[in-house]
Short mmCIF file of C-alpha atoms in Angstrom, two decimals:
data_model
loop_
_atom_site.label_atom_id
_atom_site.label_comp_id
_atom_site.label_asym_id
_atom_site.label_seq_id
_atom_site.Cartn_x
_atom_site.Cartn_y
_atom_site.Cartn_z
CA UNK A 1 31.45 100.26 -245.17
CA UNK A 2 32.54 99.60 -241.72
CA UNK A 3 33.55 95.66 -241.79
CA UNK A 4 34.71 95.90 -238.16
CA UNK A 5 33.82 92.20 -236.75
CA UNK A 6 31.65 92.00 -233.61
CA UNK A 7 33.62 89.22 -231.10
CA UNK A 8 30.46 89.63 -229.20
CA UNK A 9 28.28 88.84 -231.55
CA UNK A 10 29.88 86.36 -233.02
CA UNK A 11 31.50 84.33 -229.93
CA UNK A 12 29.46 85.29 -227.15
CA UNK A 13 26.12 84.08 -225.47
CA UNK A 14 24.06 87.54 -224.03
CA UNK A 15 22.74 85.28 -220.97
CA UNK A 16 20.60 88.75 -219.59
CA UNK A 17 18.80 87.91 -222.89
CA UNK A 18 18.20 84.00 -222.36
CA UNK A 19 14.79 82.09 -221.44
CA UNK A 20 14.64 81.22 -217.58
CA UNK A 21 12.33 78.89 -216.89
CA UNK A 22 12.46 79.00 -213.03
CA UNK A 23 15.52 80.92 -211.06
CA UNK A 24 18.66 79.54 -211.72
CA UNK A 25 20.67 80.56 -209.11
CA UNK A 26 18.55 78.80 -205.91
CA UNK A 27 19.97 78.93 -202.51
CA UNK A 28 22.62 81.49 -203.87
CA UNK A 29 21.72 84.25 -202.56
CA UNK A 30 25.29 85.67 -200.42
CA UNK A 31 27.04 84.60 -203.73
CA UNK A 32 25.57 86.88 -205.92
CA UNK A 33 25.33 89.40 -203.77
CA UNK A 34 29.15 89.42 -202.95
CA UNK A 35 29.52 89.35 -206.87
CA UNK A 36 27.04 92.63 -207.39
CA UNK A 37 29.01 94.30 -204.81
CA UNK A 38 31.91 93.60 -206.56
CA UNK A 39 31.14 94.57 -209.29
CA UNK A 40 29.68 98.11 -208.79
CA UNK A 41 33.36 98.06 -206.91
CA UNK A 42 35.13 100.37 -209.91
CA UNK A 43 38.07 99.00 -211.30
CA UNK A 44 37.50 95.77 -209.54
CA UNK A 45 36.15 92.22 -211.25
CA UNK A 46 34.75 89.17 -209.14
CA UNK A 47 36.23 85.94 -209.87
CA UNK A 48 34.21 82.59 -208.37
CA UNK A 49 35.82 79.51 -207.05
CA UNK A 50 35.17 76.00 -206.06
CA UNK A 51 35.18 72.55 -206.57
CA UNK A 52 33.84 71.38 -210.46
CA UNK A 53 30.03 70.86 -210.40
CA UNK A 54 29.07 72.91 -207.69
CA UNK A 55 27.26 75.17 -210.05
CA UNK A 56 29.45 78.62 -210.29
CA UNK A 57 28.48 78.98 -213.89
CA UNK A 58 24.47 78.69 -212.15
CA UNK A 59 25.62 81.98 -209.87
CA UNK A 60 26.43 84.27 -213.01
CA UNK A 61 22.87 83.01 -214.72
CA UNK A 62 20.93 83.38 -211.35
CA UNK A 63 22.75 87.48 -211.96
CA UNK A 64 21.75 87.70 -214.79
CA UNK A 65 18.20 86.34 -214.48
CA UNK A 66 17.83 89.33 -211.48
CA UNK A 67 18.91 91.72 -213.99
CA UNK A 68 16.42 91.05 -216.69
CA UNK A 69 14.08 91.21 -213.72
CA UNK A 70 14.77 94.23 -212.35
CA UNK A 71 15.67 92.73 -209.30
CA UNK A 72 19.69 94.37 -209.11
CA UNK A 73 20.60 97.82 -207.88
CA UNK A 74 19.73 100.32 -209.97
CA UNK A 75 23.06 100.99 -210.78
CA UNK A 76 22.89 97.57 -212.38
CA UNK A 77 19.47 98.19 -214.62
CA UNK A 78 20.20 97.92 -218.42
CA UNK A 79 23.25 95.67 -217.72
CA UNK A 80 24.36 92.66 -220.12
CA UNK A 81 26.21 89.68 -218.63
CA UNK A 82 28.23 87.76 -222.58
CA UNK A 83 29.75 85.01 -221.62
CA UNK A 84 32.30 83.84 -224.20
CA UNK A 85 33.98 80.41 -224.62
CA UNK A 86 37.50 81.38 -224.12
CA UNK A 87 38.72 78.83 -226.78
CA UNK A 88 36.57 80.57 -229.05
CA UNK A 89 39.36 83.56 -228.72
CA UNK A 90 42.94 81.26 -229.71
CA UNK A 91 43.06 82.82 -232.59
CA UNK A 92 43.08 85.56 -234.77
CA UNK A 93 40.67 86.68 -237.84
CA UNK A 94 40.23 89.31 -240.35
CA UNK A 95 38.53 93.18 -239.80
CA UNK A 96 38.55 95.97 -241.71
CA UNK A 97 41.33 94.26 -243.79
CA UNK A 98 43.60 93.61 -241.16
CA UNK A 99 44.17 90.02 -238.99
CA UNK A 100 44.03 91.02 -235.52
CA UNK A 101 44.22 88.99 -232.42
CA UNK A 102 40.45 88.12 -231.54
CA UNK A 103 41.18 88.95 -227.69
CA UNK A 104 42.24 92.85 -229.03
CA UNK A 105 39.59 92.53 -230.96
CA UNK A 106 36.95 91.85 -228.11
CA UNK A 107 39.15 94.36 -225.26
CA UNK A 108 38.42 97.32 -227.86
CA UNK A 109 34.86 96.13 -228.60
CA UNK A 110 33.75 96.17 -224.66
CA UNK A 111 35.35 99.56 -224.51
CA UNK A 112 32.86 101.02 -227.28
CA UNK A 113 30.43 98.93 -225.26
CA UNK A 114 28.61 100.35 -221.93
CA UNK A 115 26.67 98.59 -219.60
CA UNK A 116 28.77 94.77 -220.93
CA UNK A 117 29.87 92.65 -218.22
CA UNK A 118 32.43 89.47 -219.68
CA UNK A 119 31.90 86.17 -218.07
CA UNK A 120 34.76 83.66 -218.64
CA UNK A 121 34.35 80.29 -217.56
CA UNK A 122 38.10 78.55 -216.68
CA UNK A 123 39.04 81.79 -216.09
CA UNK A 124 42.30 80.33 -215.84
CA UNK A 125 43.46 79.89 -219.64
CA UNK A 126 43.91 82.84 -219.77
CA UNK A 127 47.23 82.71 -217.39
CA UNK A 128 50.60 82.56 -219.79
CA UNK A 129 51.66 78.87 -220.18
CA UNK A 130 53.96 77.59 -221.30
CA UNK A 131 54.83 79.69 -223.79
CA UNK A 132 51.14 80.78 -224.81
CA UNK A 133 49.37 83.94 -225.98
CA UNK A 134 49.12 85.88 -222.32
CA UNK A 135 45.71 86.75 -222.80
CA UNK A 136 45.14 88.05 -219.17
CA UNK A 137 47.96 90.38 -219.70
CA UNK A 138 45.76 91.52 -222.76
CA UNK A 139 42.47 92.34 -220.42
CA UNK A 140 44.80 94.23 -217.99
CA UNK A 141 44.60 97.69 -219.27
CA UNK A 142 41.11 97.35 -219.26
CA UNK A 143 40.14 96.31 -216.53
CA UNK A 144 42.44 98.21 -214.54
CA UNK A 145 40.80 101.72 -215.90
CA UNK A 146 37.15 99.53 -215.48
CA UNK A 147 35.92 99.81 -218.93
CA UNK A 148 35.75 96.14 -218.48
CA UNK A 149 33.66 94.37 -216.25
CA UNK A 150 34.61 90.61 -215.52
CA UNK A 151 32.96 87.56 -214.25
CA UNK A 152 35.50 84.61 -214.09
CA UNK A 153 35.24 81.07 -212.49
CA UNK A 154 37.53 78.47 -212.19
CA UNK A 155 38.45 75.91 -210.16
CA UNK A 156 40.21 75.89 -206.27
CA UNK A 157 43.00 73.60 -207.89
CA UNK A 158 43.50 75.50 -210.97
CA UNK A 159 43.43 79.23 -209.37
CA UNK A 160 46.37 77.82 -206.64
CA UNK A 161 48.46 76.20 -209.51
CA UNK A 162 47.97 79.18 -211.98
CA UNK A 163 46.10 82.35 -211.08
CA UNK A 164 47.69 82.62 -207.44
CA UNK A 165 50.96 82.81 -210.55
CA UNK A 166 49.53 86.09 -211.69
CA UNK A 167 50.04 88.46 -208.93
CA UNK A 168 49.25 91.37 -211.14
CA UNK A 169 46.05 89.36 -212.46
CA UNK A 170 44.72 88.52 -209.35
CA UNK A 171 44.82 91.95 -208.94
CA UNK A 172 42.13 93.53 -210.54
CA UNK A 173 39.95 90.21 -208.81
CA UNK A 174 37.96 90.41 -205.94
CA UNK A 175 37.15 86.27 -204.70
CA UNK A 176 33.98 84.62 -204.11
CA UNK A 177 34.49 81.49 -202.33
CA UNK A 178 31.53 79.16 -204.37
CA UNK A 179 30.96 76.15 -201.27
CA UNK A 180 28.78 72.91 -202.10
CA UNK A 181 25.62 73.26 -201.58
CA UNK A 182 24.33 71.87 -197.81
CA UNK A 183 21.69 68.97 -198.22
CA UNK A 184 18.65 71.22 -197.54
CA UNK A 185 19.72 73.70 -199.94
CA UNK A 186 20.55 71.05 -203.12
CA UNK A 187 16.78 69.60 -202.12
CA UNK A 188 15.73 73.63 -202.59
CA UNK A 189 17.92 73.41 -206.11
CA UNK A 190 16.60 70.32 -207.38
CA UNK A 191 12.80 71.43 -206.73
CA UNK A 192 13.10 74.92 -208.05
CA UNK A 193 15.37 73.10 -211.45
CA UNK A 194 12.85 70.00 -212.27
CA UNK A 195 10.46 72.65 -213.74
CA UNK A 196 13.46 73.20 -216.27
CA UNK A 197 14.09 70.03 -216.92
CA UNK A 198 10.24 69.11 -218.20
CA UNK A 199 9.94 72.02 -220.60
CA UNK A 200 13.81 70.93 -222.12
CA UNK A 201 12.62 67.10 -222.24
CA UNK A 202 9.22 67.35 -223.09
CA UNK A 203 7.87 65.15 -220.52
CA UNK A 204 6.02 65.49 -216.91
CA UNK A 205 6.60 65.11 -212.78
CA UNK A 206 2.58 64.72 -211.99
CA UNK A 207 2.97 63.76 -207.94
CA UNK A 208 2.62 65.84 -205.72
CA UNK A 209 4.85 68.22 -204.09
CA UNK A 210 5.23 66.61 -200.95
CA UNK A 211 6.23 63.36 -203.36
CA UNK A 212 8.36 65.05 -205.54
CA UNK A 213 10.05 66.53 -202.72
CA UNK A 214 10.71 62.74 -200.94
CA UNK A 215 12.26 62.00 -204.31
CA UNK A 216 14.48 65.03 -204.89
CA UNK A 217 15.66 64.76 -200.38
CA UNK A 218 16.14 60.52 -200.89
CA UNK A 219 18.97 60.87 -204.61
CA UNK A 220 20.49 63.45 -202.22
CA UNK A 221 20.63 61.22 -199.52
CA UNK A 222 21.83 58.44 -202.03
CA UNK A 223 24.62 60.93 -203.17
CA UNK A 224 26.57 62.08 -200.10
CA UNK A 225 30.04 62.78 -199.90
CA UNK A 226 31.38 59.60 -198.34
CA UNK A 227 28.95 57.24 -201.47
CA UNK A 228 30.64 59.29 -204.72
CA UNK A 229 33.53 57.23 -205.90
CA UNK A 230 36.55 58.99 -204.98
CA UNK A 231 37.19 62.15 -207.38
CA UNK A 232 34.58 61.80 -210.11
CA UNK A 233 34.53 65.81 -210.23
CA UNK A 234 30.39 65.06 -209.21
CA UNK A 235 29.40 67.44 -206.16
CA UNK A 236 26.16 68.85 -205.37
CA UNK A 237 23.74 69.72 -207.02
CA UNK A 238 25.34 68.13 -210.50
CA UNK A 239 25.50 64.52 -209.26
CA UNK A 240 21.87 64.97 -208.56
CA UNK A 241 20.81 66.37 -211.58
CA UNK A 242 21.75 63.60 -213.18
CA UNK A 243 20.51 60.89 -211.62
CA UNK A 244 17.07 63.41 -212.64
CA UNK A 245 18.00 63.97 -215.59
CA UNK A 246 18.57 60.22 -216.59
CA UNK A 247 14.86 59.07 -215.07
CA UNK A 248 13.79 62.12 -217.59
CA UNK A 249 15.68 60.35 -220.07
CA UNK A 250 14.24 56.84 -218.94
CA UNK A 251 10.80 58.55 -219.26
CA UNK A 252 11.24 59.26 -222.95
CA UNK A 253 12.77 56.24 -224.26
CA UNK A 254 9.27 54.66 -222.60
CA UNK A 255 7.27 57.35 -225.17
CA UNK A 256 6.28 58.11 -221.59
CA UNK A 257 4.95 62.39 -220.77
CA UNK A 258 5.42 61.91 -217.80
CA UNK A 259 8.47 60.16 -215.63
CA UNK A 260 7.64 58.21 -212.46
CA UNK A 261 8.84 56.27 -209.57
CA UNK A 262 9.04 53.54 -212.15
CA UNK A 263 12.01 55.30 -214.13
CA UNK A 264 13.59 56.99 -210.69
CA UNK A 265 14.17 53.25 -209.97
CA UNK A 266 16.30 52.91 -213.12
CA UNK A 267 18.08 56.14 -212.60
CA UNK A 268 18.57 54.85 -208.82
CA UNK A 269 19.95 51.31 -210.01
CA UNK A 270 22.00 52.51 -213.30
CA UNK A 271 23.55 55.28 -210.94
CA UNK A 272 27.57 55.19 -211.85
CA UNK A 273 28.54 58.24 -209.00
CA UNK A 274 28.77 56.02 -206.28
CA UNK A 275 30.48 53.09 -205.23
CA UNK A 276 29.11 49.59 -205.81
CA UNK A 277 28.37 48.68 -202.60
CA UNK A 278 26.71 52.07 -201.47
CA UNK A 279 24.41 51.36 -204.81
CA UNK A 280 23.61 48.58 -203.49
CA UNK A 281 22.47 49.80 -200.39
CA UNK A 282 19.96 52.50 -201.95
CA UNK A 283 18.59 50.67 -204.40
CA UNK A 284 17.35 48.22 -201.45
CA UNK A 285 16.51 51.50 -199.35
CA UNK A 286 14.62 52.88 -202.81
CA UNK A 287 12.63 49.94 -202.54
CA UNK A 288 11.82 50.07 -198.82
CA UNK A 289 11.05 54.08 -198.95
CA UNK A 290 8.51 53.87 -201.82
CA UNK A 291 7.10 50.53 -201.17
CA UNK A 292 3.75 51.48 -201.57
CA UNK A 293 4.02 53.68 -204.79
CA UNK A 294 6.41 50.91 -206.63
CA UNK A 295 3.55 47.98 -205.59
CA UNK A 296 0.49 50.35 -206.69
CA UNK A 297 2.62 51.19 -210.26
CA UNK A 298 3.08 47.75 -211.02
CA UNK A 299 6.67 48.58 -211.29
CA UNK A 300 8.88 45.19 -212.22
CA UNK A 301 11.89 45.41 -209.53
CA UNK A 302 13.90 43.06 -211.97
CA UNK A 303 13.38 45.42 -214.96
CA UNK A 304 16.96 47.90 -213.79
CA UNK A 305 17.48 48.76 -217.46
#
């Protein structure tokens, strides 16, 4: 009887089998193309590097979505992208009666599993620090032989602090710089993402596309780079998605099956990601921009909780 433990089944999440309501990587065609080209290159893997909150994981999900839909070169058709949290690989597991290192088991499994791409977020944790296990070294031989294909993701700060120091590990990767989305692209991302929130939270946005886009653009403008609390780690699109999610949550709290302008007003009033003086101005601007809607829906402007 084979008691070999599968690290992929136990700790992995197959992104190519995930249900996607919409394309998770809108306005990221260049980064997706760059990643795919790297994955098609023998003995090379991709490393996404950028600030926190700008959608690095969404890019990987976008590749998985395209694989799922057959929207990739023929060489990638039928491949899987397995996301594994590196912290789950820290430790040992009993397999076939022996105690083995989990990442060693993963490397062995990947060598026997063709057409598999490993996705590890926070890739900098692979690199040996302060006498810890050198996970990067355990992966190097597989990356060299091409038996392991990988997409990594890390922040710019962690890349410079840790990964750049391990030149041998870095040689196996090609860096893909991921920059914050522009305001116009962020509006596109939000317009493509809110249907997912509708399904996840269970409430609907019943306004016209014109009105919804107007609301989304307001939220993008109110979270402009110069209005954000310094180093709050929130950037486009995450900083906007937090406010939109809060509006949906206010609807849920009110036992409403639709999200109204009142719920967006409350979400704006209680936004914690921009400076208080900027928030005062944005709250007043919201009242001005959406004055007709607020009046038509009899919104109590004193009710901000």
